[in-house]
PDB file of C-alpha atoms in Angstrom:
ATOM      1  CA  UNK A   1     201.590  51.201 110.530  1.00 74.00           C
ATOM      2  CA  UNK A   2     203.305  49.703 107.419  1.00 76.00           C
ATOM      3  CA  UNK A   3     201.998  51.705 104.935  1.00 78.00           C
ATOM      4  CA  UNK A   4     200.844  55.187 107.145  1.00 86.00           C
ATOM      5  CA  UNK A   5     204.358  55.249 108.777  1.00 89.00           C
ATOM      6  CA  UNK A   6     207.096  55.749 105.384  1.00 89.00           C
ATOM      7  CA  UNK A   7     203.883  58.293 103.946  1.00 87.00           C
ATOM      8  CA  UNK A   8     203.979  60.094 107.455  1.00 90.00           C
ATOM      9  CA  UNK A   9     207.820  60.082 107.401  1.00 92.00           C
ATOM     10  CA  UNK A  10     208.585  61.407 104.017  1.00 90.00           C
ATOM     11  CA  UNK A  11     205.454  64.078 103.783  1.00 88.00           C
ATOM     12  CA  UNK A  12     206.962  65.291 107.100  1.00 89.00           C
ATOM     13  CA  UNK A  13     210.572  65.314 106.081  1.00 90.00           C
ATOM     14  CA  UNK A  14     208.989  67.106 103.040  1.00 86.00           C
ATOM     15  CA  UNK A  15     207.412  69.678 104.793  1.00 84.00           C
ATOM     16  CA  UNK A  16     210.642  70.360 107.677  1.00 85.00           C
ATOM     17  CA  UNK A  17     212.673  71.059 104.702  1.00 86.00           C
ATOM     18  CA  UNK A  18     210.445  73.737 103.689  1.00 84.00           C
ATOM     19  CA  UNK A  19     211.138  75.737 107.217  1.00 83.00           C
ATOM     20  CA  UNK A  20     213.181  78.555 107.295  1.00 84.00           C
ATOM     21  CA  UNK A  21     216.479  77.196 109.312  1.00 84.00           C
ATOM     22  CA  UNK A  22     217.466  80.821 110.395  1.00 85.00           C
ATOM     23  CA  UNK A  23     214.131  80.086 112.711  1.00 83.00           C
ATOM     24  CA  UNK A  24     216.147  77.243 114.772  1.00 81.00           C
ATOM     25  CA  UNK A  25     219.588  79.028 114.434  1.00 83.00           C
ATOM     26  CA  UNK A  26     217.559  82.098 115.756  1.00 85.00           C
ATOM     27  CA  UNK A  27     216.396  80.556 118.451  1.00 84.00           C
ATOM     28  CA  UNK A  28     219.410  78.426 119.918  1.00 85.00           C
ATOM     29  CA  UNK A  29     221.206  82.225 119.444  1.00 88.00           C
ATOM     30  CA  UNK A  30     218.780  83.049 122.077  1.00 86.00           C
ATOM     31  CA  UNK A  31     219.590  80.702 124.723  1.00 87.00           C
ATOM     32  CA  UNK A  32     217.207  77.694 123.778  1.00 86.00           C
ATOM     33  CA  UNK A  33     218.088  73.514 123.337  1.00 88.00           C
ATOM     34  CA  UNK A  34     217.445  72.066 120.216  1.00 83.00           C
ATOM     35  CA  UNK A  35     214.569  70.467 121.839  1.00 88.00           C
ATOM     36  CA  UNK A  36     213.029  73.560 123.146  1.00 86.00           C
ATOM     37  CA  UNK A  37     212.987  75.056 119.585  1.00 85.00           C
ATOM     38  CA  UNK A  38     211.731  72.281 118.080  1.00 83.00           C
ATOM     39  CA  UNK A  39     208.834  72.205 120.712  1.00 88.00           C
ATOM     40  CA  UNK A  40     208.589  76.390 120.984  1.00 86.00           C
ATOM     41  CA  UNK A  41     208.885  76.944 117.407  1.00 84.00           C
ATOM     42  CA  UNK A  42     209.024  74.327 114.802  1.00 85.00           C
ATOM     43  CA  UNK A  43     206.164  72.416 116.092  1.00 86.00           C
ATOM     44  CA  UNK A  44     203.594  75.720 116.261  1.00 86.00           C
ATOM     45  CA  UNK A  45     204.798  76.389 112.624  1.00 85.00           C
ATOM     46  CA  UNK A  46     204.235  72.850 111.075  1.00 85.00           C
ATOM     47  CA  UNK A  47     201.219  72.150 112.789  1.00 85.00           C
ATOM     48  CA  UNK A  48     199.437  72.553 109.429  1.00 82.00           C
ATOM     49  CA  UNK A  49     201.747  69.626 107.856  1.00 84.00           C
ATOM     50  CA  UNK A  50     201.063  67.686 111.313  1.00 87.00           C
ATOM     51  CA  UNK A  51     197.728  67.860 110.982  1.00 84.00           C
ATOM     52  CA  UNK A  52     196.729  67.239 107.438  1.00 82.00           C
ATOM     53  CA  UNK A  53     199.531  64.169 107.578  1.00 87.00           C
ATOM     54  CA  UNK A  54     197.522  63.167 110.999  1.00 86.00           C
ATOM     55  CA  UNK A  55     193.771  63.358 109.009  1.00 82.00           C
ATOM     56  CA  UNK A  56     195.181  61.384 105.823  1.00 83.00           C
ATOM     57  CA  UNK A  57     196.814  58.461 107.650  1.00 86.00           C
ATOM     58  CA  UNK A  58     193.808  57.950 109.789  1.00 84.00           C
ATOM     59  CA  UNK A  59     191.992  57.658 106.794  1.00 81.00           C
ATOM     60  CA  UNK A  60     193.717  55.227 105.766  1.00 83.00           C
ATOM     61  CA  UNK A  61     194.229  53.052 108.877  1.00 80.00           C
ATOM     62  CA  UNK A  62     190.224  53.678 109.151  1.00 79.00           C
ATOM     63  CA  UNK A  63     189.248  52.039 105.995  1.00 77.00           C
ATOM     64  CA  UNK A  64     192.073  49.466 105.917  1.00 80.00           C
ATOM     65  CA  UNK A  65     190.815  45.907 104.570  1.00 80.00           C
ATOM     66  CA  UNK A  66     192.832  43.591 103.695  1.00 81.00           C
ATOM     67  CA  UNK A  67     195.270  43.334 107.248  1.00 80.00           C
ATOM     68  CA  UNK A  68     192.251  43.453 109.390  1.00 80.00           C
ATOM     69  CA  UNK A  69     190.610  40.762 107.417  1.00 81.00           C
ATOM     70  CA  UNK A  70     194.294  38.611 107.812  1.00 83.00           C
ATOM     71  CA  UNK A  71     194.730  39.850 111.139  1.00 82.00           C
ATOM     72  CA  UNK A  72     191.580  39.809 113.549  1.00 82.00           C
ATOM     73  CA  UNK A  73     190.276  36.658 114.704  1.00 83.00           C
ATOM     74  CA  UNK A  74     187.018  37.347 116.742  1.00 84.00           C
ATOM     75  CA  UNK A  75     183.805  39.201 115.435  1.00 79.00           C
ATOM     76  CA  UNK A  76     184.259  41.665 118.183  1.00 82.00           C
ATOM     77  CA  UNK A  77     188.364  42.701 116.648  1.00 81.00           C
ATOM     78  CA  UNK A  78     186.637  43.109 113.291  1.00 81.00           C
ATOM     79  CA  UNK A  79     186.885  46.677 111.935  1.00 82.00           C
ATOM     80  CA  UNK A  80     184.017  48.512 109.533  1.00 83.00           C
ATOM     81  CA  UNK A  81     185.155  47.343 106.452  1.00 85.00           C
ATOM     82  CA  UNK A  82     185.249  43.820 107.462  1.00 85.00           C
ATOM     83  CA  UNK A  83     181.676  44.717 108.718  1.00 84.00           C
ATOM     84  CA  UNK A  84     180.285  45.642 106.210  1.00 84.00           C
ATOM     85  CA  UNK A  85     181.628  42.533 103.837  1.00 85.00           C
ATOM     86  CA  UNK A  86     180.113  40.490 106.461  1.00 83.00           C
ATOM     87  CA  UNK A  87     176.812  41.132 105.247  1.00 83.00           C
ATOM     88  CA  UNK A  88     177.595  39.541 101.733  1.00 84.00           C
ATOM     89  CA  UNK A  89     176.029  36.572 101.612  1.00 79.00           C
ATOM     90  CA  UNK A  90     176.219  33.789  99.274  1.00 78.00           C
ATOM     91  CA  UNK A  91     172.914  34.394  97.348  1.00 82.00           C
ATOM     92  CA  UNK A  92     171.782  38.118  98.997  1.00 80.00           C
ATOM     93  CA  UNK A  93     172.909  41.183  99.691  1.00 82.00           C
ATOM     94  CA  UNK A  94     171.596  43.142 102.494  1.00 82.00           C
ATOM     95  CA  UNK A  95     171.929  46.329 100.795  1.00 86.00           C
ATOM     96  CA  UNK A  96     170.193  48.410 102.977  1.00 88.00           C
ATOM     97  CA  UNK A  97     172.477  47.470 105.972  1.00 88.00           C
ATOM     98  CA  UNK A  98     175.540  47.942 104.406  1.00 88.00           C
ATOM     99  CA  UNK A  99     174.357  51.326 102.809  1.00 90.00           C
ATOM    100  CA  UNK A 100     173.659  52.551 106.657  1.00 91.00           C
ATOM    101  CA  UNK A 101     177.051  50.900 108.216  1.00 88.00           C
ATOM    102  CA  UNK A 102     179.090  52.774 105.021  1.00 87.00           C
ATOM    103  CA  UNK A 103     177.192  56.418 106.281  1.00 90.00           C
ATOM    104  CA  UNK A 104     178.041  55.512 109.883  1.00 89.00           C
ATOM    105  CA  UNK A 105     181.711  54.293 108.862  1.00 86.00           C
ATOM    106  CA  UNK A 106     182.494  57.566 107.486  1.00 86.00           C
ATOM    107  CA  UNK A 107     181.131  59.605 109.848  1.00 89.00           C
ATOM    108  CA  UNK A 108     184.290  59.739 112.161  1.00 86.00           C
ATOM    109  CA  UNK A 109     186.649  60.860 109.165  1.00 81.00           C
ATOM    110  CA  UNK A 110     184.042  63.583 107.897  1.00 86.00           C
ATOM    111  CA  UNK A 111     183.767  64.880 111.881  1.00 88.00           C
ATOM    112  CA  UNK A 112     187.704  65.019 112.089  1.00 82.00           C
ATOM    113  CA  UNK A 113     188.314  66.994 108.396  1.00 79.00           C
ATOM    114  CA  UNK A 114     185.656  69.147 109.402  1.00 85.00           C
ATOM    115  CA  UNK A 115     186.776  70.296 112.568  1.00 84.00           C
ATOM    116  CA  UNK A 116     190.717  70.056 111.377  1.00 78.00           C
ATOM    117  CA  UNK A 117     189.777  71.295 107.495  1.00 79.00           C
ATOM    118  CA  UNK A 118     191.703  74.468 108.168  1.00 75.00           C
ATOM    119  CA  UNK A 119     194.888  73.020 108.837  1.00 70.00           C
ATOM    120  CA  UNK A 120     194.637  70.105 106.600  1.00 65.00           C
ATOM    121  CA  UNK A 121     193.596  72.382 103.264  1.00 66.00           C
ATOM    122  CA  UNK A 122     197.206  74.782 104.891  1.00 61.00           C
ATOM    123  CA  UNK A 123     199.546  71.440 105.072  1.00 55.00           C
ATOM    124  CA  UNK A 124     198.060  70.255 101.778  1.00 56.00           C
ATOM    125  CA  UNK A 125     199.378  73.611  99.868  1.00 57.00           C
ATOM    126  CA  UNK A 126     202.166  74.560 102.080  1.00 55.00           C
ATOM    127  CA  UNK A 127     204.741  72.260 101.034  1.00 50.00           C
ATOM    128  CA  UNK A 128     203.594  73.002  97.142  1.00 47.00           C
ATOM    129  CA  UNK A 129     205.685  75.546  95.851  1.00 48.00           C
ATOM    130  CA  UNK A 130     209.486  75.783  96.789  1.00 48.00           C
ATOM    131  CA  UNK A 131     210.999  79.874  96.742  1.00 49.00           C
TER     132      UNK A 131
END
């Protein structure tokens, strides 16, 4: 959270400021709350930006190191990272281990940018170029 939360907040305040605002006036002229056009329009529009913000900061709470290493105290809290450090030893490696535990690892974050790839390659140009 302290380091996904201020990207999350300033790529989305980015990308908001890159939304028409005659769409909210447009729809409050109609008859709607502020929340209703946020949740009837705004949201359906961004949900490129919320998406490919969503993909990027689980990648990096899913291959954070160095809090759950401070943090976790049990083997069974330990995240893949730490896993995989785990099987440094002293005076080996176990190479082939940690080879299959870094495929497995990153098999979660390829399955989500595949299935979300269309919306996360549409937030990641969207916000590019102002008019």
């Amino acid at each position: 959270m302290v380091f996904t939360l201020p990207y999350a907040i300033i790529m989305m305040t980015g990308y908001f400021n890159t939304l028409p605002r005659e769409l909210d006036e447009a729809a409050r002229v109609d008859g709607t709350s502020s929340f209703g056009a946020l949740w009837r329009i705004l949201v359906p529009i961004s949900l490129p930006g919320i998406v490919s913000v969503a993909v990027y900061t689980f990648m990096i709470a899913w291959n954070e190191y160095l809090f759950a290493l401070t943090l976790t105290r049990t083997d069974d809290m330990r995240t893949v990272p730490i896993g995989i450090q785990l099987l440094m030893g002293q005076h080996s490696y176990e190479w082939s281990e940690m080879m299959a535990m870094s495929v497995l690892g990153s098999v979660p974050v390829l399955v989500l940018f595949v299935f979300f790839q269309k919306f996360f390659i549409g937030g990641m140009t969207a916000g590019a170029v102002k008019s």
